[in-house]
CSV table of C-alpha atoms in Angstrom, one decimal:
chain,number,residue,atom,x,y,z
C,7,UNK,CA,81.3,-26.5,96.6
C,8,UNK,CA,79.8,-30.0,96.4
C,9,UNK,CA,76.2,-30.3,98.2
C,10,UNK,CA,75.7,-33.0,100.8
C,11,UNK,CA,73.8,-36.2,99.9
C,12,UNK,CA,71.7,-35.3,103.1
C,13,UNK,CA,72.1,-31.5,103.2
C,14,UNK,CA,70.0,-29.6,106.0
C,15,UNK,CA,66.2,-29.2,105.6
C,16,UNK,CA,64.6,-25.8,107.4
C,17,UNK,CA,60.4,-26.6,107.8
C,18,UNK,CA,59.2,-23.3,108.1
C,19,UNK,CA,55.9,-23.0,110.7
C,20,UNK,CA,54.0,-20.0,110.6
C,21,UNK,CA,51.4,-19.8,113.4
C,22,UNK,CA,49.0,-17.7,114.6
C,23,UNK,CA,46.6,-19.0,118.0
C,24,UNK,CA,45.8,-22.5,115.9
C,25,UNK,CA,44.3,-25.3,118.2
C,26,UNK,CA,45.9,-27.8,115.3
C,27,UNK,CA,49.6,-26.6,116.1
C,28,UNK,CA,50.1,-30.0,117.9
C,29,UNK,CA,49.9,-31.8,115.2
C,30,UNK,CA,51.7,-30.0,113.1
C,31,UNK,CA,54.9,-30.1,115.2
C,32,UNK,CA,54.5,-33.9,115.7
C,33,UNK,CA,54.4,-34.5,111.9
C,34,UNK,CA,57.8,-31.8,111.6
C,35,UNK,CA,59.3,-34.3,114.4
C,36,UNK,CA,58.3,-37.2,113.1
C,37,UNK,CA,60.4,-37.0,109.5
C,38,UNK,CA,62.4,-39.6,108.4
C,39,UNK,CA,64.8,-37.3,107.2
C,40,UNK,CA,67.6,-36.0,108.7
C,41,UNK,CA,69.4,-33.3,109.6
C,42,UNK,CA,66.4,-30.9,109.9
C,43,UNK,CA,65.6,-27.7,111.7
C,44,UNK,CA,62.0,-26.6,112.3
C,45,UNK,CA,61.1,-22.9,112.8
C,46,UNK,CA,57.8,-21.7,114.2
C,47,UNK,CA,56.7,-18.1,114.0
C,48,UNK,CA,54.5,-17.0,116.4
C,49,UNK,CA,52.8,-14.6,114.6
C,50,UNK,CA,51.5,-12.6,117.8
C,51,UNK,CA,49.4,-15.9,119.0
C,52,UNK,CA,47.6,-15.0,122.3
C,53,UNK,CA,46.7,-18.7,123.0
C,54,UNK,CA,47.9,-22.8,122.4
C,55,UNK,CA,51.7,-21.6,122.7
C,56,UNK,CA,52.4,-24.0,125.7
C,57,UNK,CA,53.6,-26.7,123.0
C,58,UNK,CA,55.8,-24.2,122.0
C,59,UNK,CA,57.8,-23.4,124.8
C,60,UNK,CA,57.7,-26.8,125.8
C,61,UNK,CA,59.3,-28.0,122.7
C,62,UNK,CA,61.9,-24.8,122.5
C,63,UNK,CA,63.0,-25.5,125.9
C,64,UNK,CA,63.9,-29.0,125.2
C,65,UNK,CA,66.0,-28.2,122.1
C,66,UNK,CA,63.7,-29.3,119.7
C,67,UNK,CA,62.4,-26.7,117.7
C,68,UNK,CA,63.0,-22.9,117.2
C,69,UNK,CA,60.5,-20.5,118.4
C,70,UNK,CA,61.0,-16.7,116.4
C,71,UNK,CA,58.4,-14.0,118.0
C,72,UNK,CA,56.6,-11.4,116.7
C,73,UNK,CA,53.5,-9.0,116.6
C,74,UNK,CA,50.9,-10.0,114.6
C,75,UNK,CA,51.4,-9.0,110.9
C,76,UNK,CA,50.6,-11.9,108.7
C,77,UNK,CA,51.1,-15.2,107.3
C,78,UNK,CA,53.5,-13.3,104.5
C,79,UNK,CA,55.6,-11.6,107.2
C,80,UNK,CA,56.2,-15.2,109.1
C,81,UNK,CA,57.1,-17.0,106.2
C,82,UNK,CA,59.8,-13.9,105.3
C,83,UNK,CA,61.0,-13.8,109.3
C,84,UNK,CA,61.1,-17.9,109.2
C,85,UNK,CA,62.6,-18.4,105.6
C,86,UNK,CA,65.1,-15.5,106.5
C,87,UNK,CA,66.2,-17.3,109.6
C,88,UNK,CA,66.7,-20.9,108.5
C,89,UNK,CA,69.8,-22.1,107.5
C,90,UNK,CA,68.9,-25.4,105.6
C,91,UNK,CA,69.8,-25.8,101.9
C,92,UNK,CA,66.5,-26.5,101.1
C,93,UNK,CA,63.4,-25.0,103.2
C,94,UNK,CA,59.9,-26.0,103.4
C,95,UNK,CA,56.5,-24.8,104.3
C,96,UNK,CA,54.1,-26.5,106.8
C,97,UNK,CA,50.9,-24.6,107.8
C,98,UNK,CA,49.9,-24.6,111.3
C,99,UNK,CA,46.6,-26.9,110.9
C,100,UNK,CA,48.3,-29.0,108.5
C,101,UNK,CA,50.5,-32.5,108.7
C,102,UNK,CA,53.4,-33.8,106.7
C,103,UNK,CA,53.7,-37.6,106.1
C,104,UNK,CA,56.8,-38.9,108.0
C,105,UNK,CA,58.3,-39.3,104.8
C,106,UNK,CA,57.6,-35.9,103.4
C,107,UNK,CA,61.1,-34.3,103.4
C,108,UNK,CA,63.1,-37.4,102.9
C,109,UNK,CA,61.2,-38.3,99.6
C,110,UNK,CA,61.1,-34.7,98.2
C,111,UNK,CA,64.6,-34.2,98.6
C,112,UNK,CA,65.6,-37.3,96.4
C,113,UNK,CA,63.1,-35.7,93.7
C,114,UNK,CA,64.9,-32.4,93.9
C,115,UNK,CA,68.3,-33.5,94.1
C,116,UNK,CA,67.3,-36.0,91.0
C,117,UNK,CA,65.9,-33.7,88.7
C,118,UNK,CA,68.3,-30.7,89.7
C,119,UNK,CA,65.4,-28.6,90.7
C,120,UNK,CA,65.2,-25.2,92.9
C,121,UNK,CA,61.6,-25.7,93.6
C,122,UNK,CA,59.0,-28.5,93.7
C,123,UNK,CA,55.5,-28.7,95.1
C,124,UNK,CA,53.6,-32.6,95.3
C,125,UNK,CA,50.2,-33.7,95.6
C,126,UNK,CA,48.3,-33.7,98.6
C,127,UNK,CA,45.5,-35.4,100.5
C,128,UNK,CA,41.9,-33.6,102.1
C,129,UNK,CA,41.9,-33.5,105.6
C,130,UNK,CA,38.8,-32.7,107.7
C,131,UNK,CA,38.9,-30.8,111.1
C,132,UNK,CA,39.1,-34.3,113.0
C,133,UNK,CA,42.5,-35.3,111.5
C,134,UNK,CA,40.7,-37.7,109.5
C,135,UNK,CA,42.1,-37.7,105.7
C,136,UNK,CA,40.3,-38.9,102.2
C,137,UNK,CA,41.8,-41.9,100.7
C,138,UNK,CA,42.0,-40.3,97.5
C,139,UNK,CA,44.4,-37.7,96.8
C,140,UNK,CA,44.4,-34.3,95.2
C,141,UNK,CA,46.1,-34.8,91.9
C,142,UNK,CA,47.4,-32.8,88.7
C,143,UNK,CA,46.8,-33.5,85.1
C,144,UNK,CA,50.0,-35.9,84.1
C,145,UNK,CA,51.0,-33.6,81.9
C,146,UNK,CA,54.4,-30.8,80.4
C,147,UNK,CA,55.3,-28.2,82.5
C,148,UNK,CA,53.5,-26.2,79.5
C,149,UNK,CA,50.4,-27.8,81.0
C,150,UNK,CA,51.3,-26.6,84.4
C,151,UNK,CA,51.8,-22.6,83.3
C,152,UNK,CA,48.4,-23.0,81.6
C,153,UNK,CA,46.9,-23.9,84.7
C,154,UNK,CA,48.8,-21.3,86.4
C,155,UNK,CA,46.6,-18.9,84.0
C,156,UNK,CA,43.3,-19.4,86.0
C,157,UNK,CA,44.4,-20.2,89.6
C,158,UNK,CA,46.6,-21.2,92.0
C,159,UNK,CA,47.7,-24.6,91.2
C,160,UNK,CA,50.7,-24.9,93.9
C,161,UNK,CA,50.1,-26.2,97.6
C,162,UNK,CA,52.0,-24.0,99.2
C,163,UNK,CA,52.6,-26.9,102.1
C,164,UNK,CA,53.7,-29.1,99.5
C,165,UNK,CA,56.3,-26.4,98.4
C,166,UNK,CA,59.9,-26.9,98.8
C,167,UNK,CA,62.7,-24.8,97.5
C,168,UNK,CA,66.4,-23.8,97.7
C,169,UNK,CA,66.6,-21.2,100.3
C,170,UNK,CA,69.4,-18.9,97.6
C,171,UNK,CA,66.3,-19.2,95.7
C,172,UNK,CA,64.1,-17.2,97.9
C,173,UNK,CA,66.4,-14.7,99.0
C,174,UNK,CA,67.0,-14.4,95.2
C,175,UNK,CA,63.2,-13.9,95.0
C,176,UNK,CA,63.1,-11.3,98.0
C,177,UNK,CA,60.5,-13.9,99.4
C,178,UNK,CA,56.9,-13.0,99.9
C,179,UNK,CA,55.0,-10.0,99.4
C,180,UNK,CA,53.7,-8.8,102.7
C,181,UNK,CA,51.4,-6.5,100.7
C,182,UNK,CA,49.1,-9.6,99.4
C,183,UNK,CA,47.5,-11.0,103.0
C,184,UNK,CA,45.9,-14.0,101.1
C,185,UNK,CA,47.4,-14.8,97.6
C,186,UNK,CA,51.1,-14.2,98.6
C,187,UNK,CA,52.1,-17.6,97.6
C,188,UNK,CA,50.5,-17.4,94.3
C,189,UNK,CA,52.6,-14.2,93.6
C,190,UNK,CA,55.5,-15.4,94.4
C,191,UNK,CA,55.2,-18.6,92.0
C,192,UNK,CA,54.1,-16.6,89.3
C,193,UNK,CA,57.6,-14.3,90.2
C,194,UNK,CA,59.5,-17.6,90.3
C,195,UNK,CA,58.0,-18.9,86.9
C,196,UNK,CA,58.2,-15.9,85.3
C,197,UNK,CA,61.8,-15.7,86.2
C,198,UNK,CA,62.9,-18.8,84.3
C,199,UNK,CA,62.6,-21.8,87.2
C,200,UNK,CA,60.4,-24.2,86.5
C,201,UNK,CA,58.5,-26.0,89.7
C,202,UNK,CA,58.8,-29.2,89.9
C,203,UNK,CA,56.0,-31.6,90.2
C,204,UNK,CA,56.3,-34.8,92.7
C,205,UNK,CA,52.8,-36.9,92.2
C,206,UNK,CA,52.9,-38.1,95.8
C,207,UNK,CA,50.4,-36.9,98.3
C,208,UNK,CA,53.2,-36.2,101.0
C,209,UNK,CA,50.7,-33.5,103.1
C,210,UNK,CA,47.6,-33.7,104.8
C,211,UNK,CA,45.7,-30.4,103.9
C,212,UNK,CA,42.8,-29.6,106.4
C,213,UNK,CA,40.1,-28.1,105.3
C,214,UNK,CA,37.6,-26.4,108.3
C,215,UNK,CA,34.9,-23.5,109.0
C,216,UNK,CA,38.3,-21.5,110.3
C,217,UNK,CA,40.6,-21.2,107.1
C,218,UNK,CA,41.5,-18.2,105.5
C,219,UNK,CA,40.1,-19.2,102.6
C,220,UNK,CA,36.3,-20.1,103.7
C,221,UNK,CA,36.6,-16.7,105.8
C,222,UNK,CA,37.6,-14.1,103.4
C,223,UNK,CA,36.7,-14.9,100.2
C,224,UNK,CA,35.6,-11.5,98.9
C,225,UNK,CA,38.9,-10.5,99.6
C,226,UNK,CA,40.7,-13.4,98.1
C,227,UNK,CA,39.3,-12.3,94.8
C,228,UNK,CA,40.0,-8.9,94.8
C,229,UNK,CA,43.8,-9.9,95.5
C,230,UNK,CA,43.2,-12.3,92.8
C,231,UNK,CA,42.3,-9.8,89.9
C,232,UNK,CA,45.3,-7.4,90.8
C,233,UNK,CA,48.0,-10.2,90.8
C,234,UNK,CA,46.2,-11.3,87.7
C,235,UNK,CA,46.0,-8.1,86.1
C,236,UNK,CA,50.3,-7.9,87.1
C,237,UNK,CA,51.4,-11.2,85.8
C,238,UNK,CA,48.7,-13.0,83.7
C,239,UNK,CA,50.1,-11.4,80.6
C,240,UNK,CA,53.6,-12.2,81.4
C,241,UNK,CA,53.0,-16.2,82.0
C,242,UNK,CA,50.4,-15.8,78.2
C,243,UNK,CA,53.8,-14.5,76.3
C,244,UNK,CA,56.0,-17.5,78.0
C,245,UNK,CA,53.3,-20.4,76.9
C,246,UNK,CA,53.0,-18.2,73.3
C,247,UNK,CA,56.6,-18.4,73.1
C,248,UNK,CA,56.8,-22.5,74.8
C,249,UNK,CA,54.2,-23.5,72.2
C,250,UNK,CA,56.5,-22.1,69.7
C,251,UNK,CA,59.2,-24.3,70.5
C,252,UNK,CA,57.0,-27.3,70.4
């Protein structure tokens, strides 16, 4: 079956009692793309939900409930639900230029790819973004799996992907609170799908005192050396056998 020149985008909104929802949403709506669907997953939020029912009642989003389990468990339950060719990931303190989707789809449907991520801009706690943008190495996708060796390299707002490829995946694992995304790029890599790499900052990435990252960093690491300890040796025998071919 032939795919539609303008096939149906899912953004994917996990959210958990974020004051920054607001402008989350307003960046979803405001895409230049169409036809798009935008999930949010209230992930048990006891507070700043108003926006959601006000947007759900007027038709404009879709709200999916449930108790508090994770950022893992929301991306699975929205990913799951969405029926969009493609789907895409917007954290709930974060903001997609208007042209986000529009311009990510062209580059996926151009280079024939299941998954891309882009570069990104900093974003401080007042919405106010750096004029330069964060930016990878130009570089070969044997580049990119050497980066992959240290750290995360993917911003997992940036990400967007054929939804077949995710359920192909079996999505996130619910097990990893904090490096779930990494693990499942590593999975997809490992797996023979390269992620493609748009060198537009299409996202506004906040950084504040409240993130996941500045809170639990201890933690962070200790996820870090067990998916490490899983799949580092894996992604060493692809580059070995990449640099072969070179």
């Amino acid at each position: 079956m032939r795919q539609s020149i303008n096939p149906l985008v899912s953004i994917v909104i996990p959210f958990y009692n974020d004051p920054y929802v607001r402008e989350a949403l307003e960046s979803a709506l405001a895409q230049t793309y169409k036809p798009l669907e935008i999930i949010v997953v209230n992930d048990g939020s006891e507070r700043e939900t108003d926006i959601l029912y006000r947007l759900e009642g007027a038709g404009r989003i879709k709200v999916v409930h449930q108790p508090n389990r994770g950022t893992a468990s929301a991306l699975n339950a929205g990913f799951r639900l969405a029926a969009g060719h493609y789907a895409a990931w917007l954290s709930s303190d974060d903001r997609f230029r208007p042209d986000k989707i529009e311009r990510q789809v062209r580059f996926m449907q151009g280079g024939g790819w299941a998954i891309s991520h882009t570069a990104f801009r900093l974003m401080n706690g007042e919405g106010i973004a750096e004029s330069d943008p964060v930016l990878l190495p130009e570089g070969s996708m044997l580049q990119f799996y050497r980066s992959m060796l240290l750290s995360n390299t993917v911003n997992g707002c940036t990400v967007m992907m054929e939804r077949t490829l995710f359920n192909r995946m079996g999505g996130f694992s619910e097990k990893l609170p904090y490096t779930h995304d990494y693990e499942l790029w590593l999975r997809i890599v490992l797996s023979g799908y390269p992620i493609g790499y748009l060198r537009e900052p299409l996202t506004d990435y906040r950084v504040h005192s409240a993130m996941g990252t500045a809170m639990h960093r201890e933690e962070i690491q200790k996820e870090l050396h067990s998916v490490h300890k899983t799949y580092i040796p894996r992604l060493q025998r692809l580059i070995a056998t990449l640099e072969g071919e070179v």
